[in-house]
mmCIF file of C-alpha atoms and ligand atoms in Angstrom:
data_model
loop_
_atom_site.group_PDB
_atom_site.id
_atom_site.type_symbol
_atom_site.label_atom_id
_atom_site.label_comp_id
_atom_site.label_asym_id
_atom_site.label_seq_id
_atom_site.Cartn_x
_atom_site.Cartn_y
_atom_site.Cartn_z
ATOM 1 C CA UNK A 1 21.247 -17.715 -25.773
ATOM 2 C CA UNK A 2 24.801 -18.950 -25.402
ATOM 3 C CA UNK A 3 24.614 -20.137 -21.792
ATOM 4 C CA UNK A 4 23.506 -23.215 -19.893
ATOM 5 C CA UNK A 5 23.276 -24.497 -16.335
ATOM 6 C CA UNK A 6 25.419 -27.550 -15.633
ATOM 7 C CA UNK A 7 24.669 -30.061 -12.897
ATOM 8 C CA UNK A 8 28.015 -30.693 -11.219
ATOM 9 C CA UNK A 9 28.832 -34.287 -10.256
ATOM 10 C CA UNK A 10 28.699 -34.638 -6.465
ATOM 11 C CA UNK A 11 30.149 -37.486 -4.401
ATOM 12 C CA UNK A 12 28.531 -37.445 -0.987
ATOM 13 C CA UNK A 13 28.720 -39.643 2.083
ATOM 14 C CA UNK A 14 28.544 -39.268 5.845
ATOM 15 C CA UNK A 15 31.702 -37.090 5.780
ATOM 16 C CA UNK A 16 30.161 -34.448 3.539
ATOM 17 C CA UNK A 17 30.191 -33.714 -0.174
ATOM 18 C CA UNK A 18 32.786 -33.374 -2.905
ATOM 19 C CA UNK A 19 31.999 -31.823 -6.284
ATOM 20 C CA UNK A 20 34.128 -32.229 -9.402
ATOM 21 C CA UNK A 21 34.476 -30.691 -12.869
ATOM 22 C CA UNK A 22 36.967 -31.997 -15.434
ATOM 23 C CA UNK A 23 38.231 -30.093 -18.496
ATOM 24 C CA UNK A 24 36.774 -31.296 -21.801
ATOM 25 C CA UNK A 25 34.664 -33.918 -20.010
ATOM 26 C CA UNK A 26 32.167 -32.060 -17.821
ATOM 27 C CA UNK A 27 32.853 -28.675 -19.388
ATOM 28 C CA UNK A 28 33.411 -27.898 -23.070
ATOM 29 C CA UNK A 29 36.846 -26.249 -22.799
ATOM 30 C CA UNK A 30 40.274 -26.602 -21.264
ATOM 31 C CA UNK A 31 40.640 -24.529 -18.097
ATOM 32 C CA UNK A 32 43.463 -21.988 -18.401
ATOM 33 C CA UNK A 33 42.582 -19.711 -15.483
ATOM 34 C CA UNK A 34 40.676 -19.780 -12.198
ATOM 35 C CA UNK A 35 39.652 -16.661 -10.309
ATOM 36 C CA UNK A 36 37.163 -15.933 -7.573
ATOM 37 C CA UNK A 37 35.040 -13.037 -6.427
ATOM 38 C CA UNK A 38 34.358 -12.489 -2.725
ATOM 39 C CA UNK A 39 33.493 -9.817 -0.127
ATOM 40 C CA UNK A 40 30.599 -8.768 -2.348
ATOM 41 C CA UNK A 41 27.885 -6.319 -1.285
ATOM 42 C CA UNK A 42 24.171 -6.405 -2.238
ATOM 43 C CA UNK A 43 24.121 -2.848 -3.604
ATOM 44 C CA UNK A 44 27.133 -3.361 -5.888
ATOM 45 C CA UNK A 45 26.761 -4.619 -9.442
ATOM 46 C CA UNK A 46 29.565 -6.092 -11.551
ATOM 47 C CA UNK A 47 30.135 -7.263 -15.088
ATOM 48 C CA UNK A 48 28.724 -4.941 -17.788
ATOM 49 C CA UNK A 49 30.804 -6.575 -20.488
ATOM 50 C CA UNK A 50 30.963 -9.428 -22.989
ATOM 51 C CA UNK A 51 33.837 -11.555 -24.203
ATOM 52 C CA UNK A 52 34.798 -11.903 -27.850
ATOM 53 C CA UNK A 53 36.187 -15.404 -27.437
ATOM 54 C CA UNK A 54 36.271 -16.516 -23.832
ATOM 55 C CA UNK A 55 34.052 -19.176 -22.305
ATOM 56 C CA UNK A 56 33.568 -19.483 -18.564
ATOM 57 C CA UNK A 57 31.904 -21.559 -15.881
ATOM 58 C CA UNK A 58 30.730 -19.746 -12.751
ATOM 59 C CA UNK A 59 29.941 -21.544 -9.503
ATOM 60 C CA UNK A 60 28.471 -19.877 -6.402
ATOM 61 C CA UNK A 61 30.584 -21.656 -3.791
ATOM 62 C CA UNK A 62 28.724 -19.795 -1.033
ATOM 63 C CA UNK A 63 25.829 -17.333 -1.012
ATOM 64 C CA UNK A 64 23.918 -16.201 -4.076
ATOM 65 C CA UNK A 65 23.777 -13.707 -6.902
ATOM 66 C CA UNK A 66 21.870 -13.068 -10.124
ATOM 67 C CA UNK A 67 23.424 -13.147 -13.585
ATOM 68 C CA UNK A 68 21.547 -11.083 -16.148
ATOM 69 C CA UNK A 69 22.545 -12.495 -19.540
ATOM 70 C CA UNK A 70 21.903 -10.695 -22.797
ATOM 71 C CA UNK A 71 22.648 -11.952 -26.311
ATOM 72 C CA UNK A 72 21.737 -8.626 -27.921
ATOM 73 C CA UNK A 73 18.153 -9.708 -28.576
ATOM 74 C CA UNK A 74 16.930 -11.295 -25.365
ATOM 75 C CA UNK A 75 17.720 -10.960 -21.676
ATOM 76 C CA UNK A 76 17.398 -13.773 -19.147
ATOM 77 C CA UNK A 77 18.233 -13.870 -15.445
ATOM 78 C CA UNK A 78 19.835 -16.873 -13.766
ATOM 79 C CA UNK A 79 20.161 -17.114 -9.989
ATOM 80 C CA UNK A 80 23.256 -18.928 -8.773
ATOM 81 C CA UNK A 81 22.878 -20.165 -5.217
ATOM 82 C CA UNK A 82 24.301 -23.697 -5.061
ATOM 83 C CA UNK A 83 27.837 -25.118 -5.196
ATOM 84 C CA UNK A 84 26.595 -28.035 -7.317
ATOM 85 C CA UNK A 85 25.390 -25.881 -10.235
ATOM 86 C CA UNK A 86 27.716 -24.316 -12.787
ATOM 87 C CA UNK A 87 26.709 -21.541 -15.142
ATOM 88 C CA UNK A 88 28.387 -21.929 -18.538
ATOM 89 C CA UNK A 89 28.624 -18.605 -20.396
ATOM 90 C CA UNK A 90 29.816 -18.716 -23.992
ATOM 91 C CA UNK A 91 31.211 -15.908 -26.066
ATOM 92 C CA UNK A 92 29.268 -12.795 -27.108
ATOM 93 C CA UNK A 93 27.058 -12.696 -24.032
ATOM 94 C CA UNK A 94 26.641 -9.390 -22.194
ATOM 95 C CA UNK A 95 26.539 -10.048 -18.442
ATOM 96 C CA UNK A 96 25.579 -8.101 -15.357
ATOM 97 C CA UNK A 97 25.966 -9.591 -11.873
ATOM 98 C CA UNK A 98 23.658 -8.196 -9.208
ATOM 99 C CA UNK A 99 21.724 -8.947 -5.996
ATOM 100 C CA UNK A 100 24.798 -10.395 -4.317
ATOM 101 C CA UNK A 101 24.247 -11.838 -0.885
ATOM 102 C CA UNK A 102 26.710 -10.606 1.746
ATOM 103 C CA UNK A 103 29.874 -12.636 1.409
ATOM 104 C CA UNK A 104 28.853 -14.410 -1.782
ATOM 105 C CA UNK A 105 31.795 -16.367 -3.187
ATOM 106 C CA UNK A 106 31.914 -16.999 -6.920
ATOM 107 C CA UNK A 107 34.529 -19.267 -8.450
ATOM 108 C CA UNK A 108 35.100 -18.816 -12.185
ATOM 109 C CA UNK A 109 36.835 -21.268 -14.541
ATOM 110 C CA UNK A 110 37.971 -19.621 -17.759
ATOM 111 C CA UNK A 111 38.989 -20.978 -21.150
ATOM 112 C CA UNK A 112 41.816 -18.480 -21.549
ATOM 113 C CA UNK A 113 44.293 -16.230 -19.793
ATOM 114 C CA UNK A 114 43.255 -12.718 -18.772
ATOM 115 C CA UNK A 115 43.370 -10.309 -21.707
ATOM 116 C CA UNK A 116 41.659 -6.948 -21.354
ATOM 117 C CA UNK A 117 41.659 -6.511 -25.177
ATOM 118 C CA UNK A 118 39.299 -9.437 -25.428
ATOM 119 C CA UNK A 119 36.580 -7.665 -23.364
ATOM 120 C CA UNK A 120 33.844 -5.457 -24.815
ATOM 121 C CA UNK A 121 32.869 -3.050 -22.035
ATOM 122 C CA UNK A 122 30.587 -0.725 -23.987
ATOM 123 C CA UNK A 123 27.022 -1.900 -24.689
ATOM 124 C CA UNK A 124 26.791 -0.039 -28.033
ATOM 125 C CA UNK A 125 29.993 -1.697 -29.186
ATOM 126 C CA UNK A 126 28.656 -5.079 -28.048
ATOM 127 C CA UNK A 127 25.516 -4.600 -30.174
ATOM 128 C CA UNK A 128 27.615 -3.527 -33.167
ATOM 129 C CA UNK A 129 29.910 -6.552 -32.761
ATOM 130 C CA UNK A 130 26.947 -8.898 -33.299
ATOM 131 C CA UNK A 131 26.126 -7.589 -36.794
HETATM 132 C C1 LIG B 1 33.489 -12.123 -16.002
HETATM 133 C C2 LIG B 1 32.861 -11.976 -14.667
HETATM 134 C C3 LIG B 1 32.017 -13.158 -14.287
HETATM 135 C C4 LIG B 1 42.664 -9.300 -13.733
HETATM 136 O O1 LIG B 1 43.700 -8.604 -13.620
HETATM 137 N N1 LIG B 1 42.753 -10.631 -14.032
HETATM 138 C C5 LIG B 1 41.657 -11.424 -14.170
HETATM 139 O O2 LIG B 1 41.805 -12.625 -14.450
HETATM 140 C C6 LIG B 1 40.362 -10.836 -13.975
HETATM 141 C C7 LIG B 1 39.104 -11.678 -14.127
HETATM 142 C C8 LIG B 1 40.285 -9.503 -13.675
HETATM 143 N N2 LIG B 1 41.399 -8.752 -13.546
HETATM 144 C C9 LIG B 1 41.291 -7.337 -13.156
HETATM 145 C C10 LIG B 1 40.609 -6.445 -14.197
HETATM 146 C C11 LIG B 1 39.975 -5.374 -13.338
HETATM 147 O O3 LIG B 1 40.937 -4.357 -13.090
HETATM 148 O O4 LIG B 1 40.498 -7.258 -11.993
HETATM 149 C C12 LIG B 1 39.687 -6.092 -12.004
HETATM 150 C C13 LIG B 1 38.215 -6.447 -11.819
HETATM 151 O O5 LIG B 1 37.742 -7.129 -12.995
HETATM 152 P P1 LIG B 1 36.308 -6.858 -13.630
HETATM 153 O O6 LIG B 1 35.912 -5.459 -13.416
HETATM 154 O O7 LIG B 1 36.331 -7.350 -15.060
HETATM 155 O O8 LIG B 1 35.399 -7.819 -12.732
HETATM 156 P P2 LIG B 1 33.902 -8.296 -12.999
HETATM 157 O O9 LIG B 1 33.472 -8.940 -11.739
HETATM 158 O O10 LIG B 1 33.064 -7.201 -13.541
HETATM 159 O O11 LIG B 1 34.038 -9.423 -14.155
HETATM 160 C C14 LIG B 1 34.705 -10.639 -13.878
HETATM 161 C C15 LIG B 1 35.568 -11.042 -15.079
HETATM 162 O O12 LIG B 1 36.463 -9.980 -15.408
HETATM 163 C C16 LIG B 1 34.734 -11.375 -16.292
HETATM 164 O O13 LIG B 1 35.523 -12.047 -17.243
HETATM 165 O O14 LIG B 1 32.918 -12.728 -16.887
HETATM 166 O O15 LIG B 1 33.765 -11.676 -13.611
#
């Protein structure tokens, strides 16, 4: 399975906490894009795609959601519910995001610019692409 959970470095003191991720040091790629997902609803699911080349790190800055990750052979579910945990997702991983808490906020760091041609949004095609 081409994913892993990363413990994000946290600097904490009496003022609160500060978490940090640096390109090519804490994460295995250079960050080219940052986007975030918010105003989510529990009954709405997202994702249903894989990426041919892109790698990403997802952090639940607030709230929680489940990532169902599928490499074409196995499926595993990861719950993101802490701002000090990052979910690294490599290429060729089908993902579904579900069970969002109200107002969950996901920040995503991506290894490349947005390119719709780089997505596979059909599960049959995803399976074929792995052969
Ligand atoms: C992923 C998961 C975790 C853009 O125009 N630019 C962007 O950088 C992104 C990410 C999306 N979009 C457009 C494409 C769609 O018209 O925003 C719309 C919603 O995107 P999408 O349906 O792909 O959203 P999710 O939540 O299903 O998937 C997103 C990312 O697209 C994807 O790379 O891994 O979050």
